[in-house]
């Protein structure tokens, strides 16, 4: 059994790997694979790329950007020994931060496969990744949100109403981000100008973004649109990214344009999700968790302000029920944080999945304990444009209240200067 097959057989059960014919045939086979994986040296992942170097630009990026010096402290460990070290007191936040450039995505995916949920939470909680634009995201004791005011017809008044509703509940400190119905430069420009007018008029210390295709955003920028963050969905193989209409060259160009515009590094926003490579028939026989971790290798190149897994969005063909979504959300968050990314999560499910809002409450709470950088704030937790269930403005209040978390400091100070916007329920005294 080669390394790619071993990784797939060791994955906790999920419908996508079964659909692809990659999963273990029984619980016994899965446990045996996990035991074999635990005995593999971490260094083997550097010697045996699971997708050939010459066949995939993501593999080339992962290999060429590996920091051998950063990897040295754990280079002698097996996957199982690495798990034990991560859970030990030796794995401090500072050491994990220094280690991140030395880890490749396949290492993170491998160790996650032999971890319990509490292991994923415990280690991720020690990984702090802080990014900055107008607001500072990821500080200890803070939880941010993306205010997601989507509208089924891109109606500007409807979007604005949702924005002010979300602001009243202390949402929007990570980004105010709209998924447009129409992916055209003119539509993107009109949405960006409206978002920018609201932000400027009220002097809101946050970022704006219209989540159109990256090339459409670049065309809108060329028209003079007030663009803050550049967004793009990314995946873990060259072929899967091609299905999104992007490659590293396109992302490089957009990153450079945004950095020149704002004079800073944290100007990108990426979304990912287990199953995207499989749905595009672009997985090369690699299981969906490992493909997802490789997407973080892409994102890491661009020093993004925000990354989030849209964990249950693709549907039950890939994550069948609430248990699989819960596990995947914690895996994604763990892998991203371990690799040095500012991870958030769209805690979500589609209406034909065997999941409900109770499952999302469980994942929401565990991600809060794990130090998730941000979650989504969707009116009523029901995205009426994308037709899926996510987390609401009220869910952010719940998590901040029970865990003693606060918004980004700049945003919190702004809310305190605008008491008419702030219900007493979100303030912690």
PDB file of N, CA and C in Angstrom, residues 242-337:
ATOM      1  N   UNK A 242      -8.048  24.503 -11.654  1.00  0.00           N
ATOM      2  CA  UNK A 242      -8.422  24.800 -13.044  1.00  0.00           C
ATOM      3  C   UNK A 242      -9.933  24.750 -13.219  1.00  0.00           C
ATOM      4  N   UNK A 243     -10.603  23.862 -12.476  1.00  0.00           N
ATOM      5  CA  UNK A 243     -12.067  23.804 -12.544  1.00  0.00           C
ATOM      6  C   UNK A 243     -12.702  25.063 -11.979  1.00  0.00           C
ATOM      7  N   UNK A 244     -11.984  25.750 -11.094  1.00  0.00           N
ATOM      8  CA  UNK A 244     -12.422  27.052 -10.576  1.00  0.00           C
ATOM      9  C   UNK A 244     -12.026  28.199 -11.499  1.00  0.00           C
ATOM     10  N   UNK A 245     -11.261  27.878 -12.536  1.00  0.00           N
ATOM     11  CA  UNK A 245     -10.814  28.913 -13.458  1.00  0.00           C
ATOM     12  C   UNK A 245      -9.632  29.709 -12.969  1.00  0.00           C
ATOM     13  N   UNK A 246      -8.788  29.091 -12.122  1.00  0.00           N
ATOM     14  CA  UNK A 246      -7.620  29.798 -11.600  1.00  0.00           C
ATOM     15  C   UNK A 246      -6.400  28.889 -11.620  1.00  0.00           C
ATOM     16  N   UNK A 247      -5.244  29.505 -11.516  1.00  0.00           N
ATOM     17  CA  UNK A 247      -3.991  28.805 -11.263  1.00  0.00           C
ATOM     18  C   UNK A 247      -3.116  29.735 -10.424  1.00  0.00           C
ATOM     19  N   UNK A 248      -1.932  29.292 -10.083  1.00  0.00           N
ATOM     20  CA  UNK A 248      -1.079  30.108  -9.218  1.00  0.00           C
ATOM     21  C   UNK A 248      -0.685  31.422  -9.877  1.00  0.00           C
ATOM     22  N   UNK A 249      -0.522  31.424 -11.173  1.00  0.00           N
ATOM     23  CA  UNK A 249      -0.168  32.652 -11.878  1.00  0.00           C
ATOM     24  C   UNK A 249      -1.269  33.705 -11.752  1.00  0.00           C
ATOM     25  N   UNK A 250      -2.514  33.275 -11.915  1.00  0.00           N
ATOM     26  CA  UNK A 250      -3.647  34.197 -11.774  1.00  0.00           C
ATOM     27  C   UNK A 250      -3.712  34.750 -10.350  1.00  0.00           C
ATOM     28  N   UNK A 251      -3.530  33.871  -9.357  1.00  0.00           N
ATOM     29  CA  UNK A 251      -3.563  34.316  -7.964  1.00  0.00           C
ATOM     30  C   UNK A 251      -2.393  35.247  -7.653  1.00  0.00           C
ATOM     31  N   UNK A 252      -1.223  34.945  -8.208  1.00  0.00           N
ATOM     32  CA  UNK A 252      -0.057  35.817  -8.009  1.00  0.00           C
ATOM     33  C   UNK A 252      -0.352  37.229  -8.512  1.00  0.00           C
ATOM     34  N   UNK A 253      -0.952  37.312  -9.678  1.00  0.00           N
ATOM     35  CA  UNK A 253      -1.242  38.615 -10.278  1.00  0.00           C
ATOM     36  C   UNK A 253      -2.236  39.406  -9.427  1.00  0.00           C
ATOM     37  N   UNK A 254      -3.271  38.730  -8.954  1.00  0.00           N
ATOM     38  CA  UNK A 254      -4.267  39.408  -8.132  1.00  0.00           C
ATOM     39  C   UNK A 254      -3.669  39.856  -6.801  1.00  0.00           C
ATOM     40  N   UNK A 255      -2.841  38.990  -6.196  1.00  0.00           N
ATOM     41  CA  UNK A 255      -2.199  39.332  -4.925  1.00  0.00           C
ATOM     42  C   UNK A 255      -1.310  40.558  -5.078  1.00  0.00           C
ATOM     43  N   UNK A 256      -0.562  40.601  -6.147  1.00  0.00           N
ATOM     44  CA  UNK A 256       0.312  41.744  -6.379  1.00  0.00           C
ATOM     45  C   UNK A 256      -0.488  43.028  -6.554  1.00  0.00           C
ATOM     46  N   UNK A 257      -1.583  42.953  -7.300  1.00  0.00           N
ATOM     47  CA  UNK A 257      -2.410  44.143  -7.520  1.00  0.00           C
ATOM     48  C   UNK A 257      -3.001  44.654  -6.212  1.00  0.00           C
ATOM     49  N   UNK A 258      -3.481  43.736  -5.372  1.00  0.00           N
ATOM     50  CA  UNK A 258      -4.075  44.145  -4.101  1.00  0.00           C
ATOM     51  C   UNK A 258      -3.027  44.705  -3.146  1.00  0.00           C
ATOM     52  N   UNK A 259      -1.850  44.130  -3.134  1.00  0.00           N
ATOM     53  CA  UNK A 259      -0.786  44.645  -2.264  1.00  0.00           C
ATOM     54  C   UNK A 259      -0.343  46.040  -2.701  1.00  0.00           C
ATOM     55  N   UNK A 260      -0.254  46.251  -3.988  1.00  0.00           N
ATOM     56  CA  UNK A 260       0.117  47.576  -4.477  1.00  0.00           C
ATOM     57  C   UNK A 260      -0.964  48.601  -4.117  1.00  0.00           C
ATOM     58  N   UNK A 261      -2.222  48.174  -4.113  1.00  0.00           N
ATOM     59  CA  UNK A 261      -3.321  49.083  -3.809  1.00  0.00           C
ATOM     60  C   UNK A 261      -3.320  49.497  -2.347  1.00  0.00           C
ATOM     61  N   UNK A 262      -3.032  48.551  -1.463  1.00  0.00           N
ATOM     62  CA  UNK A 262      -3.180  48.816  -0.026  1.00  0.00           C
ATOM     63  C   UNK A 262      -1.862  48.864   0.739  1.00  0.00           C
ATOM     64  N   UNK A 263      -0.775  48.488   0.107  1.00  0.00           N
ATOM     65  CA  UNK A 263       0.513  48.595   0.769  1.00  0.00           C
ATOM     66  C   UNK A 263       0.710  47.650   1.931  1.00  0.00           C
ATOM     67  N   UNK A 264       0.006  46.529   1.922  1.00  0.00           N
ATOM     68  CA  UNK A 264       0.144  45.562   3.003  1.00  0.00           C
ATOM     69  C   UNK A 264       0.044  44.150   2.485  1.00  0.00           C
ATOM     70  N   UNK A 265       0.343  43.185   3.368  1.00  0.00           N
ATOM     71  CA  UNK A 265       0.387  41.794   2.933  1.00  0.00           C
ATOM     72  C   UNK A 265      -0.957  41.100   3.031  1.00  0.00           C
ATOM     73  N   UNK A 266      -1.719  41.354   4.108  1.00  0.00           N
ATOM     74  CA  UNK A 266      -2.939  40.581   4.382  1.00  0.00           C
ATOM     75  C   UNK A 266      -4.119  41.140   3.598  1.00  0.00           C
ATOM     76  N   UNK A 267      -4.167  40.814   2.308  1.00  0.00           N
ATOM     77  CA  UNK A 267      -5.188  41.399   1.429  1.00  0.00           C
ATOM     78  C   UNK A 267      -5.991  40.342   0.679  1.00  0.00           C
ATOM     79  N   UNK A 268      -5.770  39.057   1.009  1.00  0.00           N
ATOM     80  CA  UNK A 268      -6.463  37.982   0.307  1.00  0.00           C
ATOM     81  C   UNK A 268      -7.454  37.277   1.233  1.00  0.00           C
ATOM     82  N   UNK A 269      -8.509  36.732   0.630  1.00  0.00           N
ATOM     83  CA  UNK A 269      -9.535  35.977   1.347  1.00  0.00           C
ATOM     84  C   UNK A 269      -9.814  34.708   0.537  1.00  0.00           C
ATOM     85  N   UNK A 270      -9.604  33.543   1.162  1.00  0.00           N
ATOM     86  CA  UNK A 270      -9.800  32.269   0.473  1.00  0.00           C
ATOM     87  C   UNK A 270     -10.860  31.435   1.181  1.00  0.00           C
ATOM     88  N   UNK A 271     -11.647  30.729   0.370  1.00  0.00           N
ATOM     89  CA  UNK A 271     -12.559  29.727   0.897  1.00  0.00           C
ATOM     90  C   UNK A 271     -12.208  28.368   0.302  1.00  0.00           C
ATOM     91  N   UNK A 272     -12.399  27.334   1.117  1.00  0.00           N
ATOM     92  CA  UNK A 272     -12.081  25.966   0.727  1.00  0.00           C
ATOM     93  C   UNK A 272     -13.226  25.064   1.196  1.00  0.00           C
ATOM     94  N   UNK A 273     -13.059  23.766   1.043  1.00  0.00           N
ATOM     95  CA  UNK A 273     -14.061  22.835   1.536  1.00  0.00           C
ATOM     96  C   UNK A 273     -13.789  21.424   1.061  1.00  0.00           C
ATOM     97  N   UNK A 274     -13.873  20.460   1.987  1.00  0.00           N
ATOM     98  CA  UNK A 274     -13.638  19.069   1.624  1.00  0.00           C
ATOM     99  C   UNK A 274     -14.629  18.622   0.552  1.00  0.00           C
ATOM    100  N   UNK A 275     -14.117  17.975  -0.460  1.00  0.00           N
ATOM    101  CA  UNK A 275     -14.948  17.449  -1.531  1.00  0.00           C
ATOM    102  C   UNK A 275     -14.834  18.191  -2.840  1.00  0.00           C
ATOM    103  N   UNK A 276     -14.208  19.366  -2.837  1.00  0.00           N
ATOM    104  CA  UNK A 276     -14.164  20.158  -4.070  1.00  0.00           C
ATOM    105  C   UNK A 276     -13.363  19.462  -5.162  1.00  0.00           C
ATOM    106  N   UNK A 277     -12.243  18.835  -4.808  1.00  0.00           N
ATOM    107  CA  UNK A 277     -11.439  18.138  -5.818  1.00  0.00           C
ATOM    108  C   UNK A 277     -12.168  16.908  -6.355  1.00  0.00           C
ATOM    109  N   UNK A 278     -12.862  16.207  -5.454  1.00  0.00           N
ATOM    110  CA  UNK A 278     -13.629  15.043  -5.895  1.00  0.00           C
ATOM    111  C   UNK A 278     -14.777  15.453  -6.804  1.00  0.00           C
ATOM    112  N   UNK A 279     -15.470  16.521  -6.464  1.00  0.00           N
ATOM    113  CA  UNK A 279     -16.603  16.952  -7.278  1.00  0.00           C
ATOM    114  C   UNK A 279     -16.163  17.387  -8.670  1.00  0.00           C
ATOM    115  N   UNK A 280     -14.899  17.795  -8.806  1.00  0.00           N
ATOM    116  CA  UNK A 280     -14.355  18.184 -10.110  1.00  0.00           C
ATOM    117  C   UNK A 280     -13.632  17.040 -10.806  1.00  0.00           C
ATOM    118  N   UNK A 281     -13.693  15.838 -10.197  1.00  0.00           N
ATOM    119  CA  UNK A 281     -12.955  14.680 -10.723  1.00  0.00           C
ATOM    120  C   UNK A 281     -11.477  15.023 -10.898  1.00  0.00           C
ATOM    121  N   UNK A 282     -10.920  15.680  -9.879  1.00  0.00           N
ATOM    122  CA  UNK A 282      -9.553  16.194  -9.966  1.00  0.00           C
ATOM    123  C   UNK A 282      -8.763  15.867  -8.700  1.00  0.00           C
ATOM    124  N   UNK A 283      -9.027  14.699  -8.111  1.00  0.00           N
ATOM    125  CA  UNK A 283      -8.424  14.367  -6.822  1.00  0.00           C
ATOM    126  C   UNK A 283      -7.219  13.443  -6.918  1.00  0.00           C
ATOM    127  N   UNK A 284      -6.943  12.870  -8.097  1.00  0.00           N
ATOM    128  CA  UNK A 284      -5.770  12.016  -8.313  1.00  0.00           C
ATOM    129  C   UNK A 284      -5.728  10.829  -7.356  1.00  0.00           C
ATOM    130  N   UNK A 285      -6.879  10.366  -6.886  1.00  0.00           N
ATOM    131  CA  UNK A 285      -6.888   9.250  -5.951  1.00  0.00           C
ATOM    132  C   UNK A 285      -6.523   9.634  -4.530  1.00  0.00           C
ATOM    133  N   UNK A 286      -6.512  10.934  -4.229  1.00  0.00           N
ATOM    134  CA  UNK A 286      -6.182  11.433  -2.890  1.00  0.00           C
ATOM    135  C   UNK A 286      -7.475  11.672  -2.126  1.00  0.00           C
ATOM    136  N   UNK A 287      -7.518  11.258  -0.873  1.00  0.00           N
ATOM    137  CA  UNK A 287      -8.725  11.434  -0.058  1.00  0.00           C
ATOM    138  C   UNK A 287      -9.037  12.912   0.142  1.00  0.00           C
ATOM    139  N   UNK A 288     -10.294  13.203   0.508  1.00  0.00           N
ATOM    140  CA  UNK A 288     -10.730  14.593   0.492  1.00  0.00           C
ATOM    141  C   UNK A 288     -10.143  15.426   1.630  1.00  0.00           C
ATOM    142  N   UNK A 289      -9.844  14.822   2.760  1.00  0.00           N
ATOM    143  CA  UNK A 289      -9.192  15.581   3.828  1.00  0.00           C
ATOM    144  C   UNK A 289      -7.788  16.001   3.409  1.00  0.00           C
ATOM    145  N   UNK A 290      -7.028  15.103   2.799  1.00  0.00           N
ATOM    146  CA  UNK A 290      -5.672  15.446   2.370  1.00  0.00           C
ATOM    147  C   UNK A 290      -5.703  16.483   1.251  1.00  0.00           C
ATOM    148  N   UNK A 291      -6.659  16.348   0.328  1.00  0.00           N
ATOM    149  CA  UNK A 291      -6.821  17.382  -0.705  1.00  0.00           C
ATOM    150  C   UNK A 291      -7.130  18.738  -0.074  1.00  0.00           C
ATOM    151  N   UNK A 292      -7.966  18.724   0.949  1.00  0.00           N
ATOM    152  CA  UNK A 292      -8.302  19.979   1.620  1.00  0.00           C
ATOM    153  C   UNK A 292      -7.069  20.601   2.267  1.00  0.00           C
ATOM    154  N   UNK A 293      -6.273  19.799   2.938  1.00  0.00           N
ATOM    155  CA  UNK A 293      -5.056  20.325   3.559  1.00  0.00           C
ATOM    156  C   UNK A 293      -4.121  20.919   2.502  1.00  0.00           C
ATOM    157  N   UNK A 294      -4.062  20.303   1.331  1.00  0.00           N
ATOM    158  CA  UNK A 294      -3.218  20.841   0.267  1.00  0.00           C
ATOM    159  C   UNK A 294      -3.726  22.204  -0.211  1.00  0.00           C
ATOM    160  N   UNK A 295      -5.023  22.428  -0.129  1.00  0.00           N
ATOM    161  CA  UNK A 295      -5.552  23.763  -0.462  1.00  0.00           C
ATOM    162  C   UNK A 295      -4.979  24.814   0.479  1.00  0.00           C
ATOM    163  N   UNK A 296      -4.707  24.431   1.717  1.00  0.00           N
ATOM    164  CA  UNK A 296      -4.097  25.373   2.653  1.00  0.00           C
ATOM    165  C   UNK A 296      -2.648  25.670   2.259  1.00  0.00           C
ATOM    166  N   UNK A 297      -2.014  24.731   1.597  1.00  0.00           N
ATOM    167  CA  UNK A 297      -0.688  25.006   1.050  1.00  0.00           C
ATOM    168  C   UNK A 297      -0.728  26.080  -0.017  1.00  0.00           C
ATOM    169  N   UNK A 298      -1.802  26.098  -0.801  1.00  0.00           N
ATOM    170  CA  UNK A 298      -1.999  27.174  -1.776  1.00  0.00           C
ATOM    171  C   UNK A 298      -2.240  28.492  -1.056  1.00  0.00           C
ATOM    172  N   UNK A 299      -3.176  28.496  -0.111  1.00  0.00           N
ATOM    173  CA  UNK A 299      -3.539  29.727   0.581  1.00  0.00           C
ATOM    174  C   UNK A 299      -2.359  30.340   1.324  1.00  0.00           C
ATOM    175  N   UNK A 300      -1.524  29.496   1.916  1.00  0.00           N
ATOM    176  CA  UNK A 300      -0.416  29.975   2.736  1.00  0.00           C
ATOM    177  C   UNK A 300       0.560  30.837   1.938  1.00  0.00           C
ATOM    178  N   UNK A 301       0.674  30.582   0.650  1.00  0.00           N
ATOM    179  CA  UNK A 301       1.593  31.348  -0.200  1.00  0.00           C
ATOM    180  C   UNK A 301       1.276  32.841  -0.180  1.00  0.00           C
ATOM    181  N   UNK A 302      -0.007  33.197   0.051  1.00  0.00           N
ATOM    182  CA  UNK A 302      -0.457  34.569  -0.171  1.00  0.00           C
ATOM    183  C   UNK A 302      -0.722  35.355   1.121  1.00  0.00           C
ATOM    184  N   UNK A 303      -0.287  34.842   2.252  1.00  0.00           N
ATOM    185  CA  UNK A 303      -0.406  35.558   3.527  1.00  0.00           C
ATOM    186  C   UNK A 303      -1.798  36.183   3.691  1.00  0.00           C
ATOM    187  N   UNK A 304      -2.848  35.384   3.606  1.00  0.00           N
ATOM    188  CA  UNK A 304      -4.192  35.949   3.566  1.00  0.00           C
ATOM    189  C   UNK A 304      -4.637  36.548   4.902  1.00  0.00           C
ATOM    190  N   UNK A 305      -5.574  37.477   4.817  1.00  0.00           N
ATOM    191  CA  UNK A 305      -6.219  37.992   6.026  1.00  0.00           C
ATOM    192  C   UNK A 305      -7.167  36.944   6.588  1.00  0.00           C
ATOM    193  N   UNK A 306      -7.868  36.239   5.701  1.00  0.00           N
ATOM    194  CA  UNK A 306      -8.915  35.305   6.097  1.00  0.00           C
ATOM    195  C   UNK A 306      -8.856  34.048   5.236  1.00  0.00           C
ATOM    196  N   UNK A 307      -9.059  32.909   5.881  1.00  0.00           N
ATOM    197  CA  UNK A 307      -9.293  31.643   5.184  1.00  0.00           C
ATOM    198  C   UNK A 307     -10.423  30.951   5.932  1.00  0.00           C
ATOM    199  N   UNK A 308     -11.378  30.394   5.213  1.00  0.00           N
ATOM    200  CA  UNK A 308     -12.354  29.561   5.904  1.00  0.00           C
ATOM    201  C   UNK A 308     -12.781  28.376   5.059  1.00  0.00           C
ATOM    202  N   UNK A 309     -13.008  27.273   5.750  1.00  0.00           N
ATOM    203  CA  UNK A 309     -13.608  26.107   5.140  1.00  0.00           C
ATOM    204  C   UNK A 309     -15.120  26.260   5.192  1.00  0.00           C
ATOM    205  N   UNK A 310     -15.769  26.063   4.053  1.00  0.00           N
ATOM    206  CA  UNK A 310     -17.239  26.073   3.993  1.00  0.00           C
ATOM    207  C   UNK A 310     -17.647  24.613   4.146  1.00  0.00           C
ATOM    208  N   UNK A 311     -17.662  24.146   5.376  1.00  0.00           N
ATOM    209  CA  UNK A 311     -17.447  22.732   5.656  1.00  0.00           C
ATOM    210  C   UNK A 311     -18.547  21.820   5.125  1.00  0.00           C
ATOM    211  N   UNK A 312     -19.806  22.193   5.220  1.00  0.00           N
ATOM    212  CA  UNK A 312     -20.869  21.299   4.785  1.00  0.00           C
ATOM    213  C   UNK A 312     -21.593  21.755   3.543  1.00  0.00           C
ATOM    214  N   UNK A 313     -20.999  22.669   2.790  1.00  0.00           N
ATOM    215  CA  UNK A 313     -21.705  23.355   1.709  1.00  0.00           C
ATOM    216  C   UNK A 313     -21.928  22.471   0.477  1.00  0.00           C
ATOM    217  N   UNK A 314     -20.985  21.583   0.179  1.00  0.00           N
ATOM    218  CA  UNK A 314     -21.089  20.835  -1.069  1.00  0.00           C
ATOM    219  C   UNK A 314     -22.217  19.812  -1.013  1.00  0.00           C
ATOM    220  N   UNK A 315     -22.457  19.225   0.169  1.00  0.00           N
ATOM    221  CA  UNK A 315     -23.607  18.345   0.295  1.00  0.00           C
ATOM    222  C   UNK A 315     -23.273  16.974   0.824  1.00  0.00           C
ATOM    223  N   UNK A 316     -24.321  16.136   1.033  1.00  0.00           N
ATOM    224  CA  UNK A 316     -24.140  14.833   1.681  1.00  0.00           C
ATOM    225  C   UNK A 316     -23.376  13.822   0.843  1.00  0.00           C
ATOM    226  N   UNK A 317     -23.184  14.092  -0.447  1.00  0.00           N
ATOM    227  CA  UNK A 317     -22.345  13.202  -1.248  1.00  0.00           C
ATOM    228  C   UNK A 317     -20.912  13.186  -0.731  1.00  0.00           C
ATOM    229  N   UNK A 318     -20.513  14.212  -0.008  1.00  0.00           N
ATOM    230  CA  UNK A 318     -19.132  14.354   0.461  1.00  0.00           C
ATOM    231  C   UNK A 318     -19.029  14.277   1.983  1.00  0.00           C
ATOM    232  N   UNK A 319     -19.964  14.889   2.686  1.00  0.00           N
ATOM    233  CA  UNK A 319     -20.077  14.762   4.142  1.00  0.00           C
ATOM    234  C   UNK A 319     -21.547  14.463   4.427  1.00  0.00           C
ATOM    235  N   UNK A 320     -21.834  13.213   4.771  1.00  0.00           N
ATOM    236  CA  UNK A 320     -23.205  12.724   4.727  1.00  0.00           C
ATOM    237  C   UNK A 320     -24.104  13.299   5.808  1.00  0.00           C
ATOM    238  N   UNK A 321     -23.573  13.407   7.030  1.00  0.00           N
ATOM    239  CA  UNK A 321     -24.442  13.776   8.149  1.00  0.00           C
ATOM    240  C   UNK A 321     -23.733  14.718   9.113  1.00  0.00           C
ATOM    241  N   UNK A 322     -24.455  15.061  10.193  1.00  0.00           N
ATOM    242  CA  UNK A 322     -23.901  16.007  11.153  1.00  0.00           C
ATOM    243  C   UNK A 322     -22.604  15.540  11.774  1.00  0.00           C
ATOM    244  N   UNK A 323     -22.468  14.237  12.031  1.00  0.00           N
ATOM    245  CA  UNK A 323     -21.235  13.722  12.625  1.00  0.00           C
ATOM    246  C   UNK A 323     -20.053  13.921  11.697  1.00  0.00           C
ATOM    247  N   UNK A 324     -20.243  13.630  10.405  1.00  0.00           N
ATOM    248  CA  UNK A 324     -19.141  13.813   9.457  1.00  0.00           C
ATOM    249  C   UNK A 324     -18.800  15.291   9.270  1.00  0.00           C
ATOM    250  N   UNK A 325     -19.808  16.158   9.250  1.00  0.00           N
ATOM    251  CA  UNK A 325     -19.556  17.596   9.132  1.00  0.00           C
ATOM    252  C   UNK A 325     -18.798  18.110  10.351  1.00  0.00           C
ATOM    253  N   UNK A 326     -19.202  17.668  11.539  1.00  0.00           N
ATOM    254  CA  UNK A 326     -18.537  18.083  12.772  1.00  0.00           C
ATOM    255  C   UNK A 326     -17.064  17.700  12.733  1.00  0.00           C
ATOM    256  N   UNK A 327     -16.788  16.457  12.405  1.00  0.00           N
ATOM    257  CA  UNK A 327     -15.401  15.987  12.347  1.00  0.00           C
ATOM    258  C   UNK A 327     -14.604  16.771  11.312  1.00  0.00           C
ATOM    259  N   UNK A 328     -15.191  16.963  10.126  1.00  0.00           N
ATOM    260  CA  UNK A 328     -14.472  17.654   9.056  1.00  0.00           C
ATOM    261  C   UNK A 328     -14.168  19.099   9.424  1.00  0.00           C
ATOM    262  N   UNK A 329     -15.115  19.775  10.064  1.00  0.00           N
ATOM    263  CA  UNK A 329     -14.880  21.164  10.459  1.00  0.00           C
ATOM    264  C   UNK A 329     -13.717  21.294  11.421  1.00  0.00           C
ATOM    265  N   UNK A 330     -13.625  20.384  12.380  1.00  0.00           N
ATOM    266  CA  UNK A 330     -12.526  20.421  13.345  1.00  0.00           C
ATOM    267  C   UNK A 330     -11.203  20.013  12.699  1.00  0.00           C
ATOM    268  N   UNK A 331     -11.245  19.059  11.775  1.00  0.00           N
ATOM    269  CA  UNK A 331     -10.030  18.689  11.035  1.00  0.00           C
ATOM    270  C   UNK A 331      -9.506  19.865  10.220  1.00  0.00           C
ATOM    271  N   UNK A 332     -10.403  20.504   9.483  1.00  0.00           N
ATOM    272  CA  UNK A 332      -9.992  21.612   8.617  1.00  0.00           C
ATOM    273  C   UNK A 332      -9.378  22.736   9.439  1.00  0.00           C
ATOM    274  N   UNK A 333     -10.054  23.081  10.537  1.00  0.00           N
ATOM    275  CA  UNK A 333      -9.551  24.161  11.391  1.00  0.00           C
ATOM    276  C   UNK A 333      -8.179  23.804  11.959  1.00  0.00           C
ATOM    277  N   UNK A 334      -8.037  22.575  12.431  1.00  0.00           N
ATOM    278  CA  UNK A 334      -6.763  22.116  12.982  1.00  0.00           C
ATOM    279  C   UNK A 334      -5.658  22.182  11.929  1.00  0.00           C
ATOM    280  N   UNK A 335      -5.917  21.608  10.745  1.00  0.00           N
ATOM    281  CA  UNK A 335      -4.876  21.563   9.710  1.00  0.00           C
ATOM    282  C   UNK A 335      -4.471  22.969   9.277  1.00  0.00           C
ATOM    283  N   UNK A 336      -5.455  23.835   9.082  1.00  0.00           N
ATOM    284  CA  UNK A 336      -5.146  25.195   8.674  1.00  0.00           C
ATOM    285  C   UNK A 336      -4.319  25.937   9.706  1.00  0.00           C
ATOM    286  N   UNK A 337      -4.724  25.848  10.967  1.00  0.00           N
ATOM    287  CA  UNK A 337      -3.991  26.538  12.024  1.00  0.00           C
ATOM    288  C   UNK A 337      -2.582  25.981  12.174  1.00  0.00           C
TER     289      UNK A 337
END
